Short mmCIF file of C-alpha atoms and ligand atoms in Angstrom, two decimals:
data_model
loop_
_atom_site.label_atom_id
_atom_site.label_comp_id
_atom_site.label_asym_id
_atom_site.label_seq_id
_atom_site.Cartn_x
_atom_site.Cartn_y
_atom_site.Cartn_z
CA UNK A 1 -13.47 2.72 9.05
CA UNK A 2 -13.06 1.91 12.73
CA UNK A 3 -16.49 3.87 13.56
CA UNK A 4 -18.13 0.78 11.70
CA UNK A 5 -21.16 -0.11 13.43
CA UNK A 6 -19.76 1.78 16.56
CA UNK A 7 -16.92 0.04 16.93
CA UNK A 8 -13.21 1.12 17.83
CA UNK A 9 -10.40 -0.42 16.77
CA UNK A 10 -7.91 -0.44 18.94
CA UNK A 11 -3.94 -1.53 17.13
CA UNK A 12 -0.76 -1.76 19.22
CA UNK A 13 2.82 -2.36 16.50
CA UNK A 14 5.66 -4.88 17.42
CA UNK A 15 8.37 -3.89 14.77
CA UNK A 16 11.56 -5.80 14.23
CA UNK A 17 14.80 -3.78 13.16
CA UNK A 18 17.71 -5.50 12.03
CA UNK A 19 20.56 -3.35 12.88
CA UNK A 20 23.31 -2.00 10.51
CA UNK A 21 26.12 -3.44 12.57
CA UNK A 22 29.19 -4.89 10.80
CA UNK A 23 29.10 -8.01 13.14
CA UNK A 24 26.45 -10.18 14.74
CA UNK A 25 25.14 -9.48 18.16
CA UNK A 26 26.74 -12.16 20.13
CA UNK A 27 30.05 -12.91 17.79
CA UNK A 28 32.17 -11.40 15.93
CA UNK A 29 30.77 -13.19 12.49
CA UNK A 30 29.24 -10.68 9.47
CA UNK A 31 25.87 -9.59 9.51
CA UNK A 32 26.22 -9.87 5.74
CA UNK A 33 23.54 -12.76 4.74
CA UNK A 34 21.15 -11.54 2.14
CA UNK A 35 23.95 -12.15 -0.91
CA UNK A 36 26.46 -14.50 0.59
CA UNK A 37 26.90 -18.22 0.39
CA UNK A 38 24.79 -20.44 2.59
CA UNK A 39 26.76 -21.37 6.25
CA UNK A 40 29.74 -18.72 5.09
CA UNK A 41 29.27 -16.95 8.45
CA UNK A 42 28.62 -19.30 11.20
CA UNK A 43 30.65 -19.81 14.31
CA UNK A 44 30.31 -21.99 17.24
CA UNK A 45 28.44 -19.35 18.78
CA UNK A 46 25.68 -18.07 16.39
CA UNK A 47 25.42 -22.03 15.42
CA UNK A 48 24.45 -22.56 18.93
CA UNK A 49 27.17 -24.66 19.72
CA UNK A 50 27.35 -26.23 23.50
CA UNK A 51 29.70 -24.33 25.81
CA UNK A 52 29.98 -21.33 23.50
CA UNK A 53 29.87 -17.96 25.12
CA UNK A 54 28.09 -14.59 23.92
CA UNK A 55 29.86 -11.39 23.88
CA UNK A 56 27.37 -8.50 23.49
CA UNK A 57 28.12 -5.88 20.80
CA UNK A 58 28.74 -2.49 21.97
CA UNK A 59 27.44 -0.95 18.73
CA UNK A 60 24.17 -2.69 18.58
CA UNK A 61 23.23 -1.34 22.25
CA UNK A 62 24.42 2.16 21.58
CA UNK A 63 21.99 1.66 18.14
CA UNK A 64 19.50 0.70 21.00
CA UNK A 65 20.24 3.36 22.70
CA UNK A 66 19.73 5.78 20.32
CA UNK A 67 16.29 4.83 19.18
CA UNK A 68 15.17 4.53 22.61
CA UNK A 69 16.42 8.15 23.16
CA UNK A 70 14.55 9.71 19.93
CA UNK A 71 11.38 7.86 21.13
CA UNK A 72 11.47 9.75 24.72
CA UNK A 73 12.12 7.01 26.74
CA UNK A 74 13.47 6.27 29.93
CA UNK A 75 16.83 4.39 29.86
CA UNK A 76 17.64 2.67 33.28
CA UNK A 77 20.72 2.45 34.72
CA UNK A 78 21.02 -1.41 34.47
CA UNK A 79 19.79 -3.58 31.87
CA UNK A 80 19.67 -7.34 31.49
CA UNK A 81 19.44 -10.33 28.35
CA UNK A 82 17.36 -13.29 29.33
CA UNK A 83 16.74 -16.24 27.56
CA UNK A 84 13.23 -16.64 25.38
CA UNK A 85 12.81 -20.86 25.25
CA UNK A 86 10.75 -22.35 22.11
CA UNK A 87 11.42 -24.64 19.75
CA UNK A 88 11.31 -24.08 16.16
CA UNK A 89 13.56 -24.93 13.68
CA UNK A 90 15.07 -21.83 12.84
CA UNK A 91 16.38 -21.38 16.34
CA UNK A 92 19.90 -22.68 16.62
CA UNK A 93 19.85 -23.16 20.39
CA UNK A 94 16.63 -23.68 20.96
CA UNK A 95 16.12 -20.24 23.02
CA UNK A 96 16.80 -16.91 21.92
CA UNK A 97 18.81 -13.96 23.43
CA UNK A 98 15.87 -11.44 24.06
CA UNK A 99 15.42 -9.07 26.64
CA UNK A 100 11.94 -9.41 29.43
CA UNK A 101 11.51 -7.23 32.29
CA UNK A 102 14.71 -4.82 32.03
CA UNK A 103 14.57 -3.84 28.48
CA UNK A 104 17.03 -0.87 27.06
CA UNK A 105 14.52 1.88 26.82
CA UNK A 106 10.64 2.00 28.18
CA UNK A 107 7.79 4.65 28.49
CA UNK A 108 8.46 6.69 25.85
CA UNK A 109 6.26 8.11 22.99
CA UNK A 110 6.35 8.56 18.95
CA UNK A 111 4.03 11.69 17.36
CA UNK A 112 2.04 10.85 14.06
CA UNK A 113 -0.42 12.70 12.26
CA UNK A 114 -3.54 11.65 12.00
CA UNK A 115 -6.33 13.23 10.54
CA UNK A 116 -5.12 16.48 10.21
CA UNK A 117 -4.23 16.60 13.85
CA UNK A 118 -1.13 15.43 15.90
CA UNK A 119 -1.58 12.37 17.80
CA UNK A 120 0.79 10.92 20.58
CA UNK A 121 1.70 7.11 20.35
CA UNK A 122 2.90 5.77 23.74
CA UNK A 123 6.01 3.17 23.36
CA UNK A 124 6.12 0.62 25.34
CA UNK A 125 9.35 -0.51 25.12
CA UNK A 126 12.69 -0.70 23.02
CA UNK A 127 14.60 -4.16 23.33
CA UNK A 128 17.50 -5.90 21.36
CA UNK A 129 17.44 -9.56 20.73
CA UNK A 130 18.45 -11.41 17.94
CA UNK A 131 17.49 -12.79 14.79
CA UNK A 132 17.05 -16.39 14.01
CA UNK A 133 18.64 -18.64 10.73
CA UNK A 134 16.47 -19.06 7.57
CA UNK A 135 14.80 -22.40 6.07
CA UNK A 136 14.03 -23.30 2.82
CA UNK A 137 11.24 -25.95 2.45
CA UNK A 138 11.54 -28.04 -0.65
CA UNK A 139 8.89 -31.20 -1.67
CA UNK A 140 10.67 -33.51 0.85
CA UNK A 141 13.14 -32.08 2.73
CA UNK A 142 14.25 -28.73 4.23
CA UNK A 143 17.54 -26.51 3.89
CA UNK A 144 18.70 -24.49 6.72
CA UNK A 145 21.18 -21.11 6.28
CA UNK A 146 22.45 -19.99 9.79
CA UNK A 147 23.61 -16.68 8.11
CA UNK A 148 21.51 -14.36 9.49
CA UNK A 149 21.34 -16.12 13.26
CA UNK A 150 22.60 -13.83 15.84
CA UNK A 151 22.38 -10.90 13.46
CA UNK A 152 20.82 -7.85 16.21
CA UNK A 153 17.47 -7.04 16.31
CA UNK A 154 15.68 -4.71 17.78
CA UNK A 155 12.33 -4.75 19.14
CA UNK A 156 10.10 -1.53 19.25
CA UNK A 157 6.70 -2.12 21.28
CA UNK A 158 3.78 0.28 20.94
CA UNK A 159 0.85 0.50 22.99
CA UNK A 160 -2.34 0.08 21.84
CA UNK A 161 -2.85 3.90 21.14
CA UNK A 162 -3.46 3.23 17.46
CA UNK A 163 -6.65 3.72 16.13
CA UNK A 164 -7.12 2.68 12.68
CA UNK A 165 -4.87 1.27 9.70
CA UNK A 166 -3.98 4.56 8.36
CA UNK A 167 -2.57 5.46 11.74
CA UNK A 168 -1.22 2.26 11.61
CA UNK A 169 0.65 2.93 8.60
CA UNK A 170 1.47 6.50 9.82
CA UNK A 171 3.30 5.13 12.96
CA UNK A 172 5.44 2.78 10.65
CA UNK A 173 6.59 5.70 8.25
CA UNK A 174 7.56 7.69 11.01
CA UNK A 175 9.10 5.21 12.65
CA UNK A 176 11.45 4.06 9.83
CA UNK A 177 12.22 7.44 9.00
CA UNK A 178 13.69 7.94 12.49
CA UNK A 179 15.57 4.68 12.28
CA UNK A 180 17.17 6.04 8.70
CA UNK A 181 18.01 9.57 10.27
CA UNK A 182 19.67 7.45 13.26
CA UNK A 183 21.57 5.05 10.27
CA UNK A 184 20.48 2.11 12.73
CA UNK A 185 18.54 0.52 10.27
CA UNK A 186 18.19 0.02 6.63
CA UNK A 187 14.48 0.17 7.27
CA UNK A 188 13.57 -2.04 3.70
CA UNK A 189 10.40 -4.10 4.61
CA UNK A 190 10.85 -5.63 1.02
CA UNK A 191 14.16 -7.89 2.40
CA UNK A 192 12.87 -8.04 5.58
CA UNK A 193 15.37 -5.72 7.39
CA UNK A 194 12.10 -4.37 8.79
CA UNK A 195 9.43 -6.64 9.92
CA UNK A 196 6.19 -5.59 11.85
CA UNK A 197 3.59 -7.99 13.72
CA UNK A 198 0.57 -6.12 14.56
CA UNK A 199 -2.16 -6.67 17.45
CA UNK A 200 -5.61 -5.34 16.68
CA UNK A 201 -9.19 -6.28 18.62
CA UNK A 202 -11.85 -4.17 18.03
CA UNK A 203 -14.65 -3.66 20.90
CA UNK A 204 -18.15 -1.63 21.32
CA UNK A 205 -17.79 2.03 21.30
CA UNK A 206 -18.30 3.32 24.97
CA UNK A 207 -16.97 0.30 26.79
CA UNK A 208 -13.73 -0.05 28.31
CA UNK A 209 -12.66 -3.62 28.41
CA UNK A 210 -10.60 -4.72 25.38
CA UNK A 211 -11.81 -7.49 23.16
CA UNK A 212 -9.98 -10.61 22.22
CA UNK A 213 -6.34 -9.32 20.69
CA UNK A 214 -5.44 -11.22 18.18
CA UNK A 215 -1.66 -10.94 16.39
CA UNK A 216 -1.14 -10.74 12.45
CA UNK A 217 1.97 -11.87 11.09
CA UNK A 218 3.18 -11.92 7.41
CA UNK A 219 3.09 -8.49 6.44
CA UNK A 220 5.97 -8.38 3.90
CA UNK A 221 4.42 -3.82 2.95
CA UNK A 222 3.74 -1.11 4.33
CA UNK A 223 0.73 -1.74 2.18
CA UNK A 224 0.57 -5.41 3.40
CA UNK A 225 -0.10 -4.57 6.61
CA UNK A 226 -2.73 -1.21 6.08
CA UNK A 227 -4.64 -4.31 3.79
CA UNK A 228 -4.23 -6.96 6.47
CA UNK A 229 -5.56 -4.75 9.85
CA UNK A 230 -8.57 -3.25 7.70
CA UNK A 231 -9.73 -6.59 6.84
CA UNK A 232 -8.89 -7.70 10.43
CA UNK A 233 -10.73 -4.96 11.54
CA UNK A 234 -13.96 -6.06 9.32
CA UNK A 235 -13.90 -9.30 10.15
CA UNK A 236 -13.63 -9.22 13.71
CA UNK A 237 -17.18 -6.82 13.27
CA UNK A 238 -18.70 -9.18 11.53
CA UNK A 239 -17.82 -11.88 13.78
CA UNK A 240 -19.13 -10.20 16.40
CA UNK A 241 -21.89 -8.89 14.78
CA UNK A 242 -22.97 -12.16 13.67
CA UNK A 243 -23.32 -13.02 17.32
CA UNK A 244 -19.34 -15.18 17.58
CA UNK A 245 -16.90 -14.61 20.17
CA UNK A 246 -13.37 -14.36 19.25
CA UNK A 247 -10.26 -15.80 21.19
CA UNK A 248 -6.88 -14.75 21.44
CA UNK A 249 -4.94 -16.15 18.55
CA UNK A 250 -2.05 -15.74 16.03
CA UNK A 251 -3.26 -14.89 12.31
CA UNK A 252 -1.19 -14.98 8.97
CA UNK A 253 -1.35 -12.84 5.87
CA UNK A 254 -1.99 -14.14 2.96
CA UNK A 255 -0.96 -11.41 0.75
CA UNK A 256 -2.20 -12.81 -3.03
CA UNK A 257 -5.67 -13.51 -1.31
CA UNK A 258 -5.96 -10.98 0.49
CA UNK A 259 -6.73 -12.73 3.80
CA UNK A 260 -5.58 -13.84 7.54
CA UNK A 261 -6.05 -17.37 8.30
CA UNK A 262 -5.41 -18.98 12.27
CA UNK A 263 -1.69 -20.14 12.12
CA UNK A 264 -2.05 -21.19 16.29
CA UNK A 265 -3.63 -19.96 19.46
CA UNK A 266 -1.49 -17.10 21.02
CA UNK A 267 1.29 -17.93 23.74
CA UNK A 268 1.74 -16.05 27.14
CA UNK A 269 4.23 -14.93 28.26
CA UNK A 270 4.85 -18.13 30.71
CA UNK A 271 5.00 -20.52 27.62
CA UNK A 272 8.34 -18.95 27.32
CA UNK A 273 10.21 -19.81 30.29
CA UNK A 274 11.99 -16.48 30.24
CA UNK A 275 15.01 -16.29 32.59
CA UNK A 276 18.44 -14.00 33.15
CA UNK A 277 20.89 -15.18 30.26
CA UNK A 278 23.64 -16.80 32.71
CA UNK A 279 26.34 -16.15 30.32
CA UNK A 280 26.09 -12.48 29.87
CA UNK A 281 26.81 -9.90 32.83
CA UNK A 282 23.84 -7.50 33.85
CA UNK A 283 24.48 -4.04 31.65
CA UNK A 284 25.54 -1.11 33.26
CA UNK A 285 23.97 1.91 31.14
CA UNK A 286 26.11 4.92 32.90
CA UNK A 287 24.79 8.52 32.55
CA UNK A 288 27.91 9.38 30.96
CA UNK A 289 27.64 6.77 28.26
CA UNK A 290 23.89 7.99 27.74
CA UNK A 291 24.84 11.47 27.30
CA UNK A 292 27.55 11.01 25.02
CA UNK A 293 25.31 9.01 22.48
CA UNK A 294 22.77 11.99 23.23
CA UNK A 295 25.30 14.49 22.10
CA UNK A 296 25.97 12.60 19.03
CA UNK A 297 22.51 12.49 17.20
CA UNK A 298 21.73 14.00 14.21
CA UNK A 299 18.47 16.49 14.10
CA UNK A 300 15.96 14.23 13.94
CA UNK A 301 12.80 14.04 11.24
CA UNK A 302 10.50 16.32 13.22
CA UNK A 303 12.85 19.00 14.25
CA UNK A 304 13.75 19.60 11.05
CA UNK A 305 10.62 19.73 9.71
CA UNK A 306 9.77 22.36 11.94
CA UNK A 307 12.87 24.00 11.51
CA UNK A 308 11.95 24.01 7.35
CA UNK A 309 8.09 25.19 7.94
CA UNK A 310 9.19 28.08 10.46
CA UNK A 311 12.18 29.36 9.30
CA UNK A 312 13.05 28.21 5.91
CA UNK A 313 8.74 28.84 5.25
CA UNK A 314 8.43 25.81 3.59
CA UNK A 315 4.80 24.13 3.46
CA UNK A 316 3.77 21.09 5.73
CA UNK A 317 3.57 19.03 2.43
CA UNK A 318 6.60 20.19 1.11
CA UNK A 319 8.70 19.75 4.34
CA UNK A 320 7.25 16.68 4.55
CA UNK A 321 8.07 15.55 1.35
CA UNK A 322 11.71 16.67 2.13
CA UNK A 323 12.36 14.85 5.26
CA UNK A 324 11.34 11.85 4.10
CA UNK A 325 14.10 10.30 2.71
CA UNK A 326 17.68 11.82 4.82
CA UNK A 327 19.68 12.23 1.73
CA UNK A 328 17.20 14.88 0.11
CA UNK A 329 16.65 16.65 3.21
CA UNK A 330 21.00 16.81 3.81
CA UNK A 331 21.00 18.36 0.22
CA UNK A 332 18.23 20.79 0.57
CA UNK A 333 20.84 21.81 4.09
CA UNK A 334 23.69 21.75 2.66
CA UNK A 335 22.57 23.88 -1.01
CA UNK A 336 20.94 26.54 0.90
CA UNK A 337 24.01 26.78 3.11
CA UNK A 338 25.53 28.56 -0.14
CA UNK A 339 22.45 30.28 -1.16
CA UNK A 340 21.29 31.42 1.76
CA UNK A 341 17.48 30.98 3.45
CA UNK A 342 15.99 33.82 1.21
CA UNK A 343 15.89 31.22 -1.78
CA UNK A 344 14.82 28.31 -0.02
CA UNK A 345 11.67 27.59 -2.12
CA UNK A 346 13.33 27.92 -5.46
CA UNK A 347 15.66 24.87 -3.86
CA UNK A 348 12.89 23.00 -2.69
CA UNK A 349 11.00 23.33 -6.00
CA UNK A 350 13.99 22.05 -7.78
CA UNK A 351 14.66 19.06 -5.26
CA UNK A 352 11.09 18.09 -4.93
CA UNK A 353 10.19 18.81 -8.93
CA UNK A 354 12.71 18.19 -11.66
CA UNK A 355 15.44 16.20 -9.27
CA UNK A 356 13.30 13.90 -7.64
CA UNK A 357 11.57 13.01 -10.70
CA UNK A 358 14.91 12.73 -12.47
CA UNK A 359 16.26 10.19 -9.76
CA UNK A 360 13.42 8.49 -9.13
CA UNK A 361 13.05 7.69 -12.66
CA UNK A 362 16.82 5.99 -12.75
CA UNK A 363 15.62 4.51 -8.98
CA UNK A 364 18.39 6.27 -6.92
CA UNK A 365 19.05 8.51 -4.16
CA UNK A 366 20.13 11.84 -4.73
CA UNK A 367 23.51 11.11 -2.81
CA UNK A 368 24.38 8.75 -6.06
CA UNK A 369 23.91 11.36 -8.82
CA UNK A 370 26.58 13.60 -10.25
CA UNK A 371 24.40 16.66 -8.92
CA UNK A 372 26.21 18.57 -5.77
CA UNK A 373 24.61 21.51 -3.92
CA UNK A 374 27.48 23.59 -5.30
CA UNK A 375 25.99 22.78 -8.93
CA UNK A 376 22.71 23.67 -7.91
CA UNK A 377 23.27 26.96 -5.86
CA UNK A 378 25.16 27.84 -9.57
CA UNK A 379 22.44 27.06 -11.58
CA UNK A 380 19.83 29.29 -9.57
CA UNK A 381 22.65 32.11 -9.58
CA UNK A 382 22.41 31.94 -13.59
CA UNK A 383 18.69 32.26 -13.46
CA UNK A 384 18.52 34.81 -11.04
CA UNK A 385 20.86 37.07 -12.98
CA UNK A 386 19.34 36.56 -16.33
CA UNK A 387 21.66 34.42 -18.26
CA UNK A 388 19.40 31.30 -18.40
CA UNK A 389 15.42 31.07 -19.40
CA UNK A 390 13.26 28.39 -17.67
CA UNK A 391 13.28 26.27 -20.01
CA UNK A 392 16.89 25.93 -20.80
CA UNK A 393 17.42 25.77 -17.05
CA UNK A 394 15.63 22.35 -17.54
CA UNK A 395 18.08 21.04 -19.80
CA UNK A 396 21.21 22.25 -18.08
CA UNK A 397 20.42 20.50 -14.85
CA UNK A 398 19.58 17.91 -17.03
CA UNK A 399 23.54 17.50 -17.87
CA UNK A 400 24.34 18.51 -13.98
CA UNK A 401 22.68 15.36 -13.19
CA UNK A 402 24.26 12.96 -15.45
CA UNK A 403 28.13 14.44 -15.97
CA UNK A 404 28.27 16.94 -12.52
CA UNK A 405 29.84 19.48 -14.73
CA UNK A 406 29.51 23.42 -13.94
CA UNK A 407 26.02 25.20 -15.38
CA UNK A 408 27.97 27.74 -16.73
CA UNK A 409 29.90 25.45 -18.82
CA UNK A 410 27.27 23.59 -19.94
CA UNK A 411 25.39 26.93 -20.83
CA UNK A 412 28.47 28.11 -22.85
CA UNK A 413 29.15 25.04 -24.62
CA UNK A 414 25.69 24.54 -25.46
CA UNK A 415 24.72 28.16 -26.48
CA UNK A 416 21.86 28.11 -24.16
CA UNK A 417 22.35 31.55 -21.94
CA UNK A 418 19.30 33.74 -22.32
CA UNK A 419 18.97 36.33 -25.32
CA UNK A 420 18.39 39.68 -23.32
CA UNK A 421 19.64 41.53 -26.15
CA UNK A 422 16.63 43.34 -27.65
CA UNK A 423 18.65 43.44 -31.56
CA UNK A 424 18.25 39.43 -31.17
CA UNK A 425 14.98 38.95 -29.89
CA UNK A 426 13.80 41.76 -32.07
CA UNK A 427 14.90 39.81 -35.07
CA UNK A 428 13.17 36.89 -33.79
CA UNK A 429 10.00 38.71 -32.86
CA UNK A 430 9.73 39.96 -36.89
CA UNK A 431 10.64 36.52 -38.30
CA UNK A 432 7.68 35.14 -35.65
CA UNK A 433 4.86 37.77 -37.28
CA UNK A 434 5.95 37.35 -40.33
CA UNK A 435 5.06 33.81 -40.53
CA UNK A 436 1.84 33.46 -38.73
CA UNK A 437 -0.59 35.91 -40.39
CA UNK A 438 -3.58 33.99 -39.17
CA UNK A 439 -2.42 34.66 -35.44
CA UNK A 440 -1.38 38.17 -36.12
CA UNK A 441 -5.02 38.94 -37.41
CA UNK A 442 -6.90 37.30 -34.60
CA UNK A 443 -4.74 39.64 -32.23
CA UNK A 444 -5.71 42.57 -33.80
CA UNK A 445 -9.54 41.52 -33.80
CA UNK A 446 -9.02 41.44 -30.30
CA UNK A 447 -8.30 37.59 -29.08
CA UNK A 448 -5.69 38.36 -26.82
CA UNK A 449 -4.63 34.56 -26.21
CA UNK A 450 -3.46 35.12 -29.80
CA UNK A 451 -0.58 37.04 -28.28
CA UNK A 452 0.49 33.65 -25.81
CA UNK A 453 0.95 31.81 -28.92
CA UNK A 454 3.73 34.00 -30.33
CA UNK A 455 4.97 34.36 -27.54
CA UNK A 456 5.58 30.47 -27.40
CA UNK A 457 6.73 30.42 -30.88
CA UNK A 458 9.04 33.05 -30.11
CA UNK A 459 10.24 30.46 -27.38
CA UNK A 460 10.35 27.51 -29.77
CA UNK A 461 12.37 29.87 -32.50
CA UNK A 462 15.12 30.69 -29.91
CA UNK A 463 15.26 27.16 -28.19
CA UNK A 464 13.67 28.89 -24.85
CA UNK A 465 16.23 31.23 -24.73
CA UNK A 466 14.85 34.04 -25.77
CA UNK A 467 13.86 36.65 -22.55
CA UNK A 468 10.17 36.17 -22.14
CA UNK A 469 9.84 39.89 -20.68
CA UNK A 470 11.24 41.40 -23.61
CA UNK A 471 9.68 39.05 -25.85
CA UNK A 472 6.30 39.91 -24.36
CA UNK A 473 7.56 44.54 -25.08
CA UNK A 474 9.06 43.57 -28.43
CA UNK A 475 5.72 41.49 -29.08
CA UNK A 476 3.28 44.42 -27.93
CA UNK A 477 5.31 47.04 -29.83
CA UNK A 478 5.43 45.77 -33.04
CA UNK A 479 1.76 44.53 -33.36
CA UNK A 480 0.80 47.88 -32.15
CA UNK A 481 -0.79 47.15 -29.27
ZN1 LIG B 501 28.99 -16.35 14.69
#
């Protein structure tokens, strides 16, 4: 932990979003480039051709925009790209399109938990930019695919509020779950639509000067990067401990090892050159455009998970659970829209019990299954009036799932509604005592869990559909009890 040897760690997050635009952020080529033939969507632009011009994409800044607004942050009236110079082989024109001083949004703040207890993480600033082409390095030579150059990123800077990997990794769920409520962002680490570089130092407890920062890079996980920052964070202790010095410096993962190793010693800022991008206009951000992206955002993750814990009486785990992925959280909305807020437990039991283990199991979101909120608000309309047992309530939204028929067709068709009539279970019952002598007897010695296995072969007899109140009467009454 960070209190090692009194020590604090202290972790500020650089995450790269690529943007679910249509087009690229400077032409009008796809953004399409993870299944698509090498060079398919190239221009003179995104190719970095001499004399090309950029056109900025509307849609990527309002993305921008967005975020910055969700994060609290202040969005100036005029923004501005300038050019980032380096060389590396990746970069078609040998700069990038990145934004310095006058980024979109700044000074604004993301809420984690953390320990139990709610922590505020200051951002430091939101900033598009965009993404470079891909190599591929064979024995001798190396293959370039411009594809993805010029496809919008966007650059979310913490500060260096965080204090230990889990809040680390706390910060990047809640930060990708804001970017999937806002549908700017895919959010999949995994392909690299989401990318974070993390800074992390770690100095004596007490003092106030920071020790030497030093940048990890690599982290393909959310579990990547909680495994590279704690054994950053040992290391640097040890280092120190050991009587070393460390210097600023850029580290890689090495994920199957388990390890960072130097890759180079850190730029500054001046290594970069930065200046204004000549070919692009200074960005007017007016209030009214500001506003009207305002009034179009969805309820974002932490609203709603009040709004599910207060009014809806959810618990924190549970609402939690919910928010987490949009899609559920839209159908838990939308289902107890018909059944109203009285039964929203029952819905949340379903979504978060038998649904989620149902679509997890087949690896897809709940928006892809034949289940619809209408379907479910049926199902727990049957239940509540009788007609269908637990059990059998299990294997009718079994069918929902998979065909998106109505319950009470499938109940019909498969002769699963409940057997309330005491004539049926009563005929059941007899057959049930009748057969099993040996638990009959240890009833009437007095071993009263006797009676719970009748009861479940009652259950078994009638396929779960027999009424397990009146089973439990019927039960009592004829073994005299
Ligand atoms: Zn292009």
């Amino acid at each position: 932990m960070g209190e090692d040897n009194g020590y604090e760690t202290i972790i500020g997050l650089e995450v790269h979003a690529q943007l679910l635009t249509n087009s690229k952020m400077f032409c009008s080529c796809s953004t399409e480039y993870q299944n698509t033939p090498p060079n398919t969507h190239v221009c003179p632009v995104c190719l970095g051709m001499p004399g090309s011009l950029p056109v900025a994409n509307r849609r990527a800044i309002e993305y921008v925009i967005a975020t910055a607004l969700a994060l609290h942050c202040e969005i100036p009236e005029y923004t501005r790209f300038d050019r980032k110079n380096y060389f590396y082989p990746d970069l078609m024109k040998g700069y990038q399109i990145s934004q310095y001083d006058a980024p979109i949004g700044c000074n604004g703040w993301l809420d984690i938990e953390a320990g139990g207890k709610r922590k505020h993480i200051g951002i430091t600033r939101v900033h598009l930019e965009e993404d470079v082409a891909k190599s591929f390095h064979a024995d001798s030579y190396s293959l370039i695919d411009v594809n993805r150059s010029g496809v919008p990123l966007m650059e979310t800077v913490s500060e260096p509020d965080i204090r230990s990997p889990e809040e680390a990794r706390e910060y990047l769920v809640r930060l990708r779950s804001l970017l999937r409520y806002l549908g700017v962002s895919s959010g999949n680490m995994e392909e690299g639509s989401f990318r974070c570089d993390a800074n992390i130092s770690v100095r004596k407890r007490g003092t106030e000067q920071f020790g030497a920062k030093i940048e990890v890079k690599n982290m393909n996980s959310f579990r990547g990067v909680y495994r590279a920052l704690k054994y950053e964070q040992e290391r640097q202790v040890r280092v120190l401990e050991e009587g070393g010095s460390l210097r600023q410096e850029t580290r890689g993962w090495i994920d199957e090892e388990g390890i960072t190793v130097v890759q180079r010693s850190k730029e500054y800022a001046d290594d970069y050159r930065y200046f204004p991008e000549p070919d692009l206009p200074p960005l007017v951000l007016s209030r009214e455009w500001v506003e009207e992206i305002n009034a179009r955002m969805p309820e974002l993750p932490e609203v709603r998970m009040a709004r599910y814990m207060s009014i809806c009486g959810l618990t924190r785990q549970d609402a939690m659970t919910l928010i987490d992925t949009r899609s559920l959280a839209d159908f838990f909305d939308s289902t107890i829209a018909l059944t109203g807020q009285a039964k929203s437990r029952a819905v949340c039991n379903w979504l978060l019990g038998d649904v989620s283990r149902l679509i997890n199991a087949d690896g897809v979101e709940i928006s892809d299954c034949a289940l619809t909120p209408q379907g479910l608000s049926e199902l727990l309309d049957l239940i509540d009036k009788g007609t269908l047992s637990g059990p059998a309530s299990k294997v009718v939204l079994e069918e929902m799932y998979r065909t998106g028929r109505q319950p009470a067709t499938i109940v019909k068709e498969k002769n699963l509604g409940q057997i309330s009539g005491s004539d049926e279970v009563l005929e059941i019952v007899r057959e049930v005592i009748r057969d099993n002598p040996k638990a009959v007897e240890d009833f009437r010695q007095g071993k009263s869990q006797a009676i719970t296995f009748l009861t479940g072969q009652v259950m078994r007899m009638s396929r779960g559909r027999a009424n397990p109140g009146i089973t439990k009467q019927l039960l009592e009454q004829e073994l005299g009890a």
